[in-house]
């Protein structure tokens, strides 16, 4: 099969398309003929081994010291079950599925365990749309519902509202009953409003554009805000959430947990099959809509990574493997 490959960490140019053996199907494994996959900000960071200093060693220990142990990148996928292992009962060949894994999705075939984050694809979605959902939607779900414990009526500010996570955070916060403000560039204001934001702040205004004390939750999806600068924008018991964080935010999380004022919260969204099923239900019901900002073929994988590295990605960058553009 054809797959994107990189055997060392580095710029997008480390990526190649190679012919590699098909992934094996273990007794509990499902092999998917991938129709569409994506390049997420997470894929681009891992390709470059670009992490906050505090995570540099743990990431290399987990993924490979000098280069990635699994050389095929890619987390998100959608496609058709091609083969199942002897002990698999939840899936059958021919079934349309989508999901998220740690690596290996930027390929014609992918093998994952049947208890991994893989669920039936809602029939109303194309493979490209389904592949564009898990990374951003799971992060939005975990951070807004589980970490921030958003309650209806709260005021939410989403920073990076037009990005891969942001487009889902805006929609989910609206669905959970919040008043939503998106912070983005002027070019993306119409998109963010279209996703349901009640208000939009031009990112060039920074904290000066925010209403003092105006937000119960500040969800920074891209790690461009600082607690000290944005604290005046938070309500007295507001929560400042960081998806991308370093040692400074971890220390602030500890310190603010001891006081009575606004809090800093950091965390990770795991690839949880139950939560992905919840995302699938919301996609099927039309409560969440994937945003595809750019499309590539598998042989354009390096170009897709360059686009993600540029910081100007809107929604998701989809790599179509079978689907026509
Ligand atoms: N902790 C976790 O479990 C977890 C889970 C998922 C993702 N993440 C992390 O979350 C981060 C965001 O991912 P993503 O996929 O949403 O990113 P992304 O799609 O690459 O974000 C791109 C967006 O960021 C906006 N942007 C760029 N620079 C900005 C700035 N200075 N101020 C405001 N907005 C800016 C751009 O929109 P405008 O041009 O409109 O500003 C662009 O639309 C990544 O670092 C990822 O690793 C963490």
Short mmCIF file of C-alpha atoms and ligand atoms in Angstrom, two decimals:
data_model
loop_
_atom_site.label_atom_id
_atom_site.label_comp_id
_atom_site.label_asym_id
_atom_site.label_seq_id
_atom_site.Cartn_x
_atom_site.Cartn_y
_atom_site.Cartn_z
CA UNK A 1 0.00 0.00 0.00
CA UNK A 2 1.01 3.66 -0.34
CA UNK A 3 1.67 5.68 2.80
CA UNK A 4 3.17 8.97 3.90
CA UNK A 5 6.39 8.28 5.79
CA UNK A 6 8.91 10.23 7.83
CA UNK A 7 11.78 8.48 9.58
CA UNK A 8 13.24 11.54 11.28
CA UNK A 9 11.76 14.64 12.89
CA UNK A 10 12.02 17.85 10.91
CA UNK A 11 10.41 20.22 8.40
CA UNK A 12 7.67 19.09 5.96
CA UNK A 13 10.41 18.00 3.53
CA UNK A 14 11.14 14.92 5.69
CA UNK A 15 7.85 13.46 4.37
CA UNK A 16 7.87 10.93 1.50
CA UNK A 17 5.29 8.71 -0.15
CA UNK A 18 6.43 5.08 -0.07
CA UNK A 19 5.13 1.61 -0.87
CA UNK A 20 4.97 -0.26 2.47
CA UNK A 21 3.54 -3.62 3.66
CA UNK A 22 -0.18 -3.71 4.55
CA UNK A 23 -0.75 -3.37 8.32
CA UNK A 24 -1.53 -6.80 9.83
CA UNK A 25 -5.00 -7.66 11.18
CA UNK A 26 -4.69 -9.07 14.71
CA UNK A 27 -7.50 -11.08 16.36
CA UNK A 28 -8.96 -7.89 17.88
CA UNK A 29 -8.09 -5.61 14.94
CA UNK A 30 -10.10 -3.81 12.30
CA UNK A 31 -8.35 -2.94 9.01
CA UNK A 32 -9.77 0.15 7.35
CA UNK A 33 -9.44 1.08 3.67
CA UNK A 34 -8.87 4.80 4.30
CA UNK A 35 -10.89 7.11 2.06
CA UNK A 36 -9.95 10.39 3.76
CA UNK A 37 -7.50 11.45 6.44
CA UNK A 38 -6.16 14.82 7.65
CA UNK A 39 -3.10 16.75 8.75
CA UNK A 40 -3.84 18.23 12.18
CA UNK A 41 -1.79 20.73 14.16
CA UNK A 42 -0.88 17.75 16.35
CA UNK A 43 0.51 15.84 13.33
CA UNK A 44 2.61 18.85 12.32
CA UNK A 45 3.98 19.27 15.85
CA UNK A 46 4.88 15.61 16.10
CA UNK A 47 6.55 15.61 12.66
CA UNK A 48 8.80 18.43 13.85
CA UNK A 49 9.04 17.17 17.47
CA UNK A 50 7.93 20.73 18.31
CA UNK A 51 6.80 20.70 21.94
CA UNK A 52 7.06 22.92 25.00
CA UNK A 53 10.40 22.20 26.74
CA UNK A 54 8.71 20.37 29.62
CA UNK A 55 7.26 17.75 27.23
CA UNK A 56 10.32 17.32 24.95
CA UNK A 57 11.72 14.22 26.67
CA UNK A 58 8.39 12.49 27.45
CA UNK A 59 7.26 12.96 23.83
CA UNK A 60 10.49 11.51 22.42
CA UNK A 61 10.37 8.61 24.88
CA UNK A 62 6.78 7.89 23.83
CA UNK A 63 7.18 8.34 20.05
CA UNK A 64 10.88 7.62 19.37
CA UNK A 65 14.11 9.31 20.45
CA UNK A 66 15.80 10.10 17.09
CA UNK A 67 12.82 9.57 14.82
CA UNK A 68 9.28 8.26 15.13
CA UNK A 69 8.96 4.52 15.84
CA UNK A 70 5.75 4.52 13.77
CA UNK A 71 6.95 6.31 10.62
CA UNK A 72 3.46 6.80 9.15
CA UNK A 73 1.89 10.04 10.46
CA UNK A 74 -1.80 10.89 10.69
CA UNK A 75 -4.43 10.61 13.41
CA UNK A 76 -7.85 11.13 11.83
CA UNK A 77 -9.39 8.73 9.33
CA UNK A 78 -12.63 7.77 7.65
CA UNK A 79 -13.16 4.81 5.36
CA UNK A 80 -14.52 1.34 4.94
CA UNK A 81 -13.78 -1.75 7.03
CA UNK A 82 -11.79 -4.07 4.75
CA UNK A 83 -11.02 -6.94 7.15
CA UNK A 84 -11.65 -7.84 10.78
CA UNK A 85 -9.81 -10.18 13.19
CA UNK A 86 -11.27 -13.46 14.42
CA UNK A 87 -12.47 -12.00 17.76
CA UNK A 88 -14.07 -8.82 16.38
CA UNK A 89 -17.86 -8.66 16.72
CA UNK A 90 -18.57 -4.88 16.66
CA UNK A 91 -17.49 -4.30 13.05
CA UNK A 92 -17.95 -6.08 9.72
CA UNK A 93 -16.29 -5.71 6.30
CA UNK A 94 -17.93 -3.05 4.15
CA UNK A 95 -19.03 -0.90 7.11
CA UNK A 96 -18.29 2.83 6.88
CA UNK A 97 -16.35 4.04 9.94
CA UNK A 98 -14.34 6.99 11.18
CA UNK A 99 -12.01 7.56 14.08
CA UNK A 100 -8.78 8.82 15.56
CA UNK A 101 -5.56 7.05 16.42
CA UNK A 102 -2.08 8.16 17.49
CA UNK A 103 -0.23 7.61 14.18
CA UNK A 104 -0.60 5.66 10.92
CA UNK A 105 -3.70 7.20 9.31
CA UNK A 106 -1.99 8.96 6.36
CA UNK A 107 -2.02 5.71 4.37
CA UNK A 108 -4.25 3.64 2.12
CA UNK A 109 -4.90 1.13 4.94
CA UNK A 110 -4.86 1.41 8.72
CA UNK A 111 -5.25 -1.29 11.36
CA UNK A 112 -6.64 -0.40 14.81
CA UNK A 113 -7.97 -2.41 17.75
CA UNK A 114 -11.73 -2.76 17.85
CA UNK A 115 -11.86 -1.00 21.24
CA UNK A 116 -9.94 2.04 19.94
CA UNK A 117 -11.63 5.33 18.99
CA UNK A 118 -13.38 4.01 15.88
CA UNK A 119 -17.17 4.23 15.39
CA UNK A 120 -19.69 3.91 12.54
CA UNK A 121 -19.68 6.94 10.23
CA UNK A 122 -22.94 8.90 10.22
CA UNK A 123 -24.43 8.23 6.76
CA UNK A 124 -25.13 11.91 6.10
CA UNK A 125 -21.44 12.81 6.20
CA UNK A 126 -18.89 12.30 3.43
CA UNK A 127 -15.67 10.51 4.34
CA UNK A 128 -13.85 13.85 4.10
CA UNK A 129 -16.27 15.48 6.55
CA UNK A 130 -16.07 12.56 8.99
CA UNK A 131 -12.25 12.56 8.90
CA UNK A 132 -12.29 16.29 9.68
CA UNK A 133 -14.11 15.87 13.00
CA UNK A 134 -12.48 13.71 15.71
CA UNK A 135 -9.41 15.79 16.69
CA UNK A 136 -11.18 19.13 17.04
CA UNK A 137 -14.55 17.86 18.23
CA UNK A 138 -13.10 15.59 20.93
CA UNK A 139 -10.87 18.39 22.24
CA UNK A 140 -13.81 20.83 22.30
CA UNK A 141 -16.01 18.27 24.08
CA UNK A 142 -13.43 17.36 26.70
CA UNK A 143 -12.37 20.93 27.48
CA UNK A 144 -15.79 22.62 27.49
CA UNK A 145 -17.93 19.88 29.00
CA UNK A 146 -15.52 17.88 31.19
CA UNK A 147 -12.73 20.30 32.17
CA UNK A 148 -14.57 23.66 32.29
CA UNK A 149 -17.95 22.08 33.20
CA UNK A 150 -19.75 24.69 31.14
CA UNK A 151 -23.30 25.39 32.29
CA UNK A 152 -26.01 27.05 30.17
CA UNK A 153 -25.93 30.83 30.23
CA UNK A 154 -22.17 31.10 30.73
CA UNK A 155 -20.16 33.43 28.50
CA UNK A 156 -17.40 31.71 26.54
CA UNK A 157 -14.54 33.29 24.60
CA UNK A 158 -12.91 30.94 22.07
CA UNK A 159 -9.41 32.04 21.01
CA UNK A 160 -8.42 30.55 17.65
CA UNK A 161 -12.10 30.20 16.77
CA UNK A 162 -11.45 29.42 13.09
CA UNK A 163 -8.88 26.66 13.75
CA UNK A 164 -9.30 22.89 13.85
CA UNK A 165 -10.43 22.88 17.48
CA UNK A 166 -11.99 26.35 17.46
CA UNK A 167 -14.66 25.65 14.83
CA UNK A 168 -16.02 22.81 16.99
CA UNK A 169 -15.61 24.73 20.25
CA UNK A 170 -17.79 27.57 18.94
CA UNK A 171 -20.53 25.16 17.83
CA UNK A 172 -20.39 23.00 20.96
CA UNK A 173 -20.40 25.93 23.37
CA UNK A 174 -23.49 27.25 21.56
CA UNK A 175 -25.13 23.83 21.75
CA UNK A 176 -24.37 23.67 25.50
CA UNK A 177 -26.24 26.96 25.97
CA UNK A 178 -23.40 29.46 26.20
CA UNK A 179 -23.14 33.01 24.86
CA UNK A 180 -20.15 32.61 22.53
CA UNK A 181 -17.54 35.10 21.39
CA UNK A 182 -14.90 34.02 18.87
CA UNK A 183 -11.48 35.61 18.58
CA UNK A 184 -10.04 35.31 15.07
CA UNK A 185 -8.64 37.31 12.17
CA UNK A 186 -10.99 39.63 10.25
CA UNK A 187 -10.93 37.21 7.27
CA UNK A 188 -12.45 34.45 9.40
CA UNK A 189 -15.09 36.56 11.20
CA UNK A 190 -17.90 35.56 8.81
CA UNK A 191 -17.09 31.85 9.19
CA UNK A 192 -17.05 32.09 12.99
CA UNK A 193 -20.40 33.94 13.04
CA UNK A 194 -21.81 31.37 10.63
CA UNK A 195 -20.83 28.62 13.08
CA UNK A 196 -23.03 30.30 15.70
CA UNK A 197 -20.82 32.81 17.53
CA UNK A 198 -22.85 35.67 19.03
CA UNK A 199 -19.90 38.05 18.78
CA UNK A 200 -16.46 38.16 17.17
CA UNK A 201 -13.32 39.97 18.30
CA UNK A 202 -10.57 40.78 15.80
CA UNK A 203 -7.46 39.03 17.05
CA UNK A 204 -5.34 42.17 16.46
CA UNK A 205 -7.23 43.87 19.33
CA UNK A 206 -5.90 41.30 21.84
CA UNK A 207 -7.12 41.65 25.46
CA UNK A 208 -8.16 45.27 24.74
CA UNK A 209 -10.95 43.95 22.51
CA UNK A 210 -12.44 41.85 25.31
CA UNK A 211 -15.18 42.97 27.71
CA UNK A 212 -13.72 43.45 31.24
CA UNK A 213 -15.00 40.65 33.50
CA UNK A 214 -17.02 39.45 30.53
CA UNK A 215 -16.14 35.75 30.24
CA UNK A 216 -16.77 32.76 32.47
CA UNK A 217 -14.62 30.56 30.23
CA UNK A 218 -11.69 31.62 28.06
CA UNK A 219 -10.76 28.65 25.86
CA UNK A 220 -7.38 29.28 24.25
CA UNK A 221 -7.16 26.58 21.59
CA UNK A 222 -3.78 27.68 20.22
CA UNK A 223 -1.69 28.87 23.17
CA UNK A 224 -1.43 32.57 22.28
CA UNK A 225 -2.91 34.12 25.45
CA UNK A 226 -1.29 34.74 28.82
CA UNK A 227 -3.23 34.52 32.08
CA UNK A 228 -1.77 37.77 33.46
CA UNK A 229 -2.82 39.75 30.37
CA UNK A 230 -6.30 38.22 30.05
CA UNK A 231 -7.21 37.96 33.74
CA UNK A 232 -9.15 41.29 33.65
CA UNK A 233 -11.43 39.79 30.98
CA UNK A 234 -12.39 36.87 33.23
CA UNK A 235 -15.38 36.80 35.58
CA UNK A 236 -14.50 36.54 39.31
CA UNK A 237 -14.65 32.70 39.16
CA UNK A 238 -13.75 32.47 35.46
CA UNK A 239 -11.70 29.61 33.99
CA UNK A 240 -8.81 30.18 31.57
CA UNK A 241 -8.32 26.92 29.64
CA UNK A 242 -5.14 26.07 27.76
CA UNK A 243 -4.97 23.26 25.19
CA UNK A 244 -1.35 24.15 24.46
CA UNK A 245 0.59 24.85 27.61
CA UNK A 246 4.01 24.74 29.22
CA UNK A 247 5.49 24.81 32.68
CA UNK A 248 4.25 28.37 33.30
CA UNK A 249 0.58 27.42 32.81
CA UNK A 250 1.01 24.28 34.95
CA UNK A 251 2.40 26.38 37.81
CA UNK A 252 -0.45 28.90 37.37
CA UNK A 253 -2.96 26.05 37.42
CA UNK A 254 -1.58 24.92 40.78
CA UNK A 255 -1.42 28.42 42.26
CA UNK A 256 -4.87 29.54 41.08
CA UNK A 257 -6.44 26.32 42.42
CA UNK A 258 -5.55 27.59 45.92
CA UNK A 259 -7.23 31.00 45.58
CA UNK A 260 -10.77 32.35 45.19
CA UNK A 261 -10.22 34.21 41.89
CA UNK A 262 -10.12 33.10 38.24
CA UNK A 263 -8.47 29.74 37.60
CA UNK A 264 -6.08 28.34 35.02
CA UNK A 265 -6.90 24.86 33.72
CA UNK A 266 -4.79 22.65 31.42
CA UNK A 267 -5.35 19.11 30.23
CA UNK A 268 -5.32 16.53 27.47
CA UNK A 269 -8.13 15.09 25.37
CA UNK A 270 -7.62 11.33 25.04
CA UNK A 271 -8.84 9.35 22.01
CA UNK A 272 -11.85 8.00 23.89
CA UNK A 273 -14.26 5.74 21.96
CA UNK A 274 -17.27 6.65 24.15
CA UNK A 275 -16.69 10.36 23.61
CA UNK A 276 -16.17 9.80 19.88
CA UNK A 277 -19.55 8.03 19.79
CA UNK A 278 -21.03 11.14 21.43
CA UNK A 279 -19.38 13.29 18.72
CA UNK A 280 -20.79 10.94 16.03
CA UNK A 281 -24.31 11.41 17.46
CA UNK A 282 -23.94 15.20 17.38
CA UNK A 283 -22.62 15.08 13.80
CA UNK A 284 -25.51 12.83 12.75
CA UNK A 285 -28.00 15.22 14.37
CA UNK A 286 -26.45 18.21 12.59
CA UNK A 287 -25.44 19.83 15.89
CA UNK A 288 -21.80 19.88 14.79
CA UNK A 289 -20.62 20.66 11.27
CA UNK A 290 -17.05 19.91 10.12
CA UNK A 291 -15.23 22.73 8.35
CA UNK A 292 -12.84 21.71 5.57
CA UNK A 293 -10.54 24.63 4.83
CA UNK A 294 -8.13 22.87 2.46
CA UNK A 295 -7.96 19.60 0.51
CA UNK A 296 -4.91 17.65 -0.64
CA UNK A 297 -4.03 14.33 -2.24
CA UNK A 298 -1.75 11.88 -0.42
CA UNK A 299 1.17 12.80 -2.70
CA UNK A 300 0.73 16.44 -1.57
CA UNK A 301 1.27 15.56 2.10
CA UNK A 302 4.31 17.83 2.52
CA UNK A 303 2.32 20.76 1.11
CA UNK A 304 -0.49 19.99 3.58
CA UNK A 305 2.04 20.11 6.44
CA UNK A 306 3.43 23.42 5.18
CA UNK A 307 -0.10 24.82 5.21
CA UNK A 308 -0.69 23.65 8.80
CA UNK A 309 2.73 25.03 9.87
CA UNK A 310 1.74 28.43 8.45
CA UNK A 311 -0.73 28.92 11.35
CA UNK A 312 -3.43 30.04 8.91
CA UNK A 313 -5.39 26.78 8.72
CA UNK A 314 -9.20 27.17 8.73
CA UNK A 315 -10.97 24.17 10.21
CA UNK A 316 -9.36 20.99 8.88
CA UNK A 317 -6.83 20.16 6.16
CA UNK A 318 -8.21 16.98 4.57
CA UNK A 319 -6.12 14.51 2.60
CA UNK A 320 -8.36 12.58 0.21
CA UNK A 321 -7.12 9.11 -0.60
CA UNK A 322 -10.09 7.71 -2.49
CA UNK A 323 -12.67 10.51 -2.54
CA UNK A 324 -12.38 12.85 -5.51
CA UNK A 325 -11.36 16.39 -4.57
N1 LIG B 1 -4.48 19.33 24.99
C1 LIG B 1 -5.07 18.56 24.09
O1 LIG B 1 -5.53 17.45 24.38
C2 LIG B 1 -5.20 19.06 22.69
C3 LIG B 1 -6.12 18.47 21.83
C4 LIG B 1 -6.25 18.97 20.54
C5 LIG B 1 -5.42 20.02 20.14
N2 LIG B 1 -4.51 20.53 21.00
C6 LIG B 1 -3.63 21.63 20.60
O2 LIG B 1 -4.43 22.71 20.28
C7 LIG B 1 -3.75 23.54 19.40
C8 LIG B 1 -4.72 24.10 18.38
O3 LIG B 1 -5.04 23.17 17.41
P1 LIG B 1 -5.86 23.58 16.12
O4 LIG B 1 -5.87 22.35 15.30
O5 LIG B 1 -7.12 24.22 16.46
O6 LIG B 1 -4.90 24.68 15.45
P2 LIG B 1 -4.97 25.24 13.99
O7 LIG B 1 -6.12 24.69 13.25
O8 LIG B 1 -3.62 25.11 13.37
O9 LIG B 1 -5.23 26.79 14.30
C9 LIG B 1 -5.12 27.65 13.25
C10 LIG B 1 -5.90 28.89 13.58
O10 LIG B 1 -5.24 29.62 14.58
C11 LIG B 1 -5.53 30.99 14.38
N3 LIG B 1 -4.39 31.76 14.85
C12 LIG B 1 -3.11 31.64 14.46
N4 LIG B 1 -2.35 32.51 15.15
C13 LIG B 1 -3.16 33.19 16.00
C14 LIG B 1 -2.98 34.20 16.96
N5 LIG B 1 -1.79 34.72 17.18
N6 LIG B 1 -4.05 34.65 17.66
C15 LIG B 1 -5.26 34.14 17.44
N7 LIG B 1 -5.50 33.17 16.54
C16 LIG B 1 -4.46 32.71 15.82
C17 LIG B 1 -5.76 31.15 12.90
O11 LIG B 1 -6.99 31.83 12.70
P3 LIG B 1 -7.07 33.38 12.48
O12 LIG B 1 -6.19 33.69 11.28
O13 LIG B 1 -8.51 33.62 12.24
O14 LIG B 1 -6.59 33.98 13.75
C18 LIG B 1 -6.03 29.74 12.38
O15 LIG B 1 -7.35 29.61 11.90
C19 LIG B 1 -2.58 22.75 18.85
O16 LIG B 1 -1.40 23.22 19.43
C20 LIG B 1 -2.88 21.35 19.32
O17 LIG B 1 -1.72 20.58 19.52
C21 LIG B 1 -4.38 20.08 22.27
#
